[in-house]
mmCIF file of C-alpha atoms in Angstrom:
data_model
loop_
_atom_site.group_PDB
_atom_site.id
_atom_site.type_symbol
_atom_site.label_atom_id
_atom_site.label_comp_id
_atom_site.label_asym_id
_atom_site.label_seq_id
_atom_site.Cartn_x
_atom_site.Cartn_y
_atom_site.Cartn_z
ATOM 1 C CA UNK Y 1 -35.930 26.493 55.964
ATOM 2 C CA UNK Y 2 -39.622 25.314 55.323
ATOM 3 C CA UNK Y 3 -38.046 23.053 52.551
ATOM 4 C CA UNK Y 4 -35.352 21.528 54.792
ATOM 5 C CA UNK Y 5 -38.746 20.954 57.032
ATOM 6 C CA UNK Y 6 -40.913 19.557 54.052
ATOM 7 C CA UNK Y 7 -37.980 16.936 53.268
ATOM 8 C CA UNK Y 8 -37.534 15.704 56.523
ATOM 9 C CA UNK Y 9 -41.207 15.138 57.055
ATOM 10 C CA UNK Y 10 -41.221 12.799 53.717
ATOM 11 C CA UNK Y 11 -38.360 10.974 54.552
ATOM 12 C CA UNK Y 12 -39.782 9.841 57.753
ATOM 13 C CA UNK Y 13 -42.958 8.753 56.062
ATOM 14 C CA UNK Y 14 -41.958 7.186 52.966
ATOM 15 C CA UNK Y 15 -39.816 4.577 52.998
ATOM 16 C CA UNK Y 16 -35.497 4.355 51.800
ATOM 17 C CA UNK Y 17 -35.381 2.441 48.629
ATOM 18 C CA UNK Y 18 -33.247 -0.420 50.318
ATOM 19 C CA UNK Y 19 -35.814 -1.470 53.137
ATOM 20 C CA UNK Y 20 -38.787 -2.024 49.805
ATOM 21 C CA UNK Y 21 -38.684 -6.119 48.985
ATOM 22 C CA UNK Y 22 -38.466 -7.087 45.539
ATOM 23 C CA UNK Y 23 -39.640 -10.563 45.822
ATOM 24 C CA UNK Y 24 -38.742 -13.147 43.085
ATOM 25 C CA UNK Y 25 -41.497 -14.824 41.031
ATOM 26 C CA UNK Y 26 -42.910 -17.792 43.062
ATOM 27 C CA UNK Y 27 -45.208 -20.986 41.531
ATOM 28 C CA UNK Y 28 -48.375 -21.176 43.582
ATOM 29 C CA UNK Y 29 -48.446 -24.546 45.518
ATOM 30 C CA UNK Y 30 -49.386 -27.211 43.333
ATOM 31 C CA UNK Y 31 -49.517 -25.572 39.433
ATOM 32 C CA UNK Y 32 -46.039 -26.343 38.800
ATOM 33 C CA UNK Y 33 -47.121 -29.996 36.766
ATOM 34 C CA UNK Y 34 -49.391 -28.552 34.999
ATOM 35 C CA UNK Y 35 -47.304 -25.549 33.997
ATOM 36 C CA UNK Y 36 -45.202 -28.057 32.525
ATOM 37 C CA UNK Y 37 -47.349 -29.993 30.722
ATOM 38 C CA UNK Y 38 -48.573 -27.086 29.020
ATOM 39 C CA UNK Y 39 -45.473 -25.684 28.326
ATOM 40 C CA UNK Y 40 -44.483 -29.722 27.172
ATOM 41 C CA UNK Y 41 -47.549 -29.415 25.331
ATOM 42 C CA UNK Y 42 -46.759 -25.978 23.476
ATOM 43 C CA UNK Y 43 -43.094 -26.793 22.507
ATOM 44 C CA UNK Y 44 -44.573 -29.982 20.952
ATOM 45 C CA UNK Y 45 -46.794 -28.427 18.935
ATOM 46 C CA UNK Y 46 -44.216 -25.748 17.628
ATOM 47 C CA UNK Y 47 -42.215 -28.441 16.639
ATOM 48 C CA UNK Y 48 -44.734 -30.301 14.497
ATOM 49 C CA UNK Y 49 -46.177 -26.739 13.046
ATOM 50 C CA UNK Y 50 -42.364 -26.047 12.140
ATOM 51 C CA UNK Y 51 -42.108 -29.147 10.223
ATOM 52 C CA UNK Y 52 -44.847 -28.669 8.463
ATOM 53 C CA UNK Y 53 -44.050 -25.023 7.578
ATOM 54 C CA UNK Y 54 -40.300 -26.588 6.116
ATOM 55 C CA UNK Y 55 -42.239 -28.773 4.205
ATOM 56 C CA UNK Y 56 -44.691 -26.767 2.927
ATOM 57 C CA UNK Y 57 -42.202 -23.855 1.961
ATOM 58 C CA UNK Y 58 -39.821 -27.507 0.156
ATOM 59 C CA UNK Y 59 -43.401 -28.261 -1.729
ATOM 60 C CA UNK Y 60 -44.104 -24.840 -3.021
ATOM 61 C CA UNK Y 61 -40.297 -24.476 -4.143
ATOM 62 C CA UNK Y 62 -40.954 -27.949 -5.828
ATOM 63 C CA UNK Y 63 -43.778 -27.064 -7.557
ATOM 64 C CA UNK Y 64 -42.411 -23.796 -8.704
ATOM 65 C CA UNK Y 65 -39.764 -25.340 -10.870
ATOM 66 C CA UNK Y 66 -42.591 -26.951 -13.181
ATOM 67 C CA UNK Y 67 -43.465 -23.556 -14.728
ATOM 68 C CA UNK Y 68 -44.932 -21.867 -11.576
ATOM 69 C CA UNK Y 69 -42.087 -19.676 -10.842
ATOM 70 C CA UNK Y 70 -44.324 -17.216 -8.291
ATOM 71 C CA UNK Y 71 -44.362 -20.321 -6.049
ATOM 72 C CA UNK Y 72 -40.238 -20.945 -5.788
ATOM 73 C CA UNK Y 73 -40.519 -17.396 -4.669
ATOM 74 C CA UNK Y 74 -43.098 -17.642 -2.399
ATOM 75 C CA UNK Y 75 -41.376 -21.108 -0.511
ATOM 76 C CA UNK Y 76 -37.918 -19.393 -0.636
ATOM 77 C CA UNK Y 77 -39.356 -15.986 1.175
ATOM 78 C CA UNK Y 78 -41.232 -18.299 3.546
ATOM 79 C CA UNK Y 79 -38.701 -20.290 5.086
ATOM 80 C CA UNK Y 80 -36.880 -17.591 6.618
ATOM 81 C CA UNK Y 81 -39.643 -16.778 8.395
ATOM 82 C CA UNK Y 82 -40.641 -20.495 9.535
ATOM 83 C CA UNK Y 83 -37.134 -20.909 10.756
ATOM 84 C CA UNK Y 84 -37.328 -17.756 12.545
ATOM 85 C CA UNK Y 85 -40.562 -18.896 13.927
ATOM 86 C CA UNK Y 86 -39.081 -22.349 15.591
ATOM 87 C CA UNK Y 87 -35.801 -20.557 16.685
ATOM 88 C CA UNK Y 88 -37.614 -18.168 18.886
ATOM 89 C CA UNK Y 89 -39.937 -20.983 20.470
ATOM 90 C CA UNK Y 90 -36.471 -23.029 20.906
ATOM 91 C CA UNK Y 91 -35.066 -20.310 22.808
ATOM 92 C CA UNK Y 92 -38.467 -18.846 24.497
ATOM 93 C CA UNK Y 93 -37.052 -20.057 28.135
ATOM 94 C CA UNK Y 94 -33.618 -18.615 28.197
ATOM 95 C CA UNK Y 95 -34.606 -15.640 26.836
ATOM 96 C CA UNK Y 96 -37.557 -14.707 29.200
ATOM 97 C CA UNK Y 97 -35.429 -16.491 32.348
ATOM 98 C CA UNK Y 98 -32.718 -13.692 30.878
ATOM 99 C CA UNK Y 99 -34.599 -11.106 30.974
ATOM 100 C CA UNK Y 100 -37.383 -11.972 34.076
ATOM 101 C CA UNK Y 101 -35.096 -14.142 35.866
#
């Protein structure tokens, strides 16, 4: 009986789970420009550090077929990883808007 009391008195205090707002994410007034300039910015500069990580990875495989095999090796277990590397920051967006969004 106590309990029947104890629940009643919470549920008039706390309130149901539908009347709580989950408000989506919002800019502030104003940042959205320079949100995308820095995001403009970013993506830019994962580009050029991806072509540069192809290239180095195509030098060191180069290099390795004039008698230093270690660095084939090393350029050929690179590149997985650069390409990995500009993949994710190609898909950064939809995959955060998938999850956050």
């Amino acid at each position: 009986m106590w309990l029947h009391a104890l629940q009643d008195a919470i549920g008039t205090i706390v309130l149901p789970y539908d009347l709580v707002n989950n408000p989506s994410p919002k800019v502030p007034p104003g940042l959205q420009p320079k949100i995308d300039l820095l995001l403009g910015w970013g993506k830019w500069a994962c580009l050029i550090l991806g072509v540069a990580g192809i290239l180095i990875c195509a030098g060191k495989m180069a290099l390795g077929q004039s008698g230093r095999s270690h660095y084939a090796a090393e350029g050929a277990s690179e590149l997985p990883k650069v390409l990995l590397g500009v993949s994710l920051a190609t898909v950064a967006v939809p995959i955060i808007t998938a999850i956050f969004g």
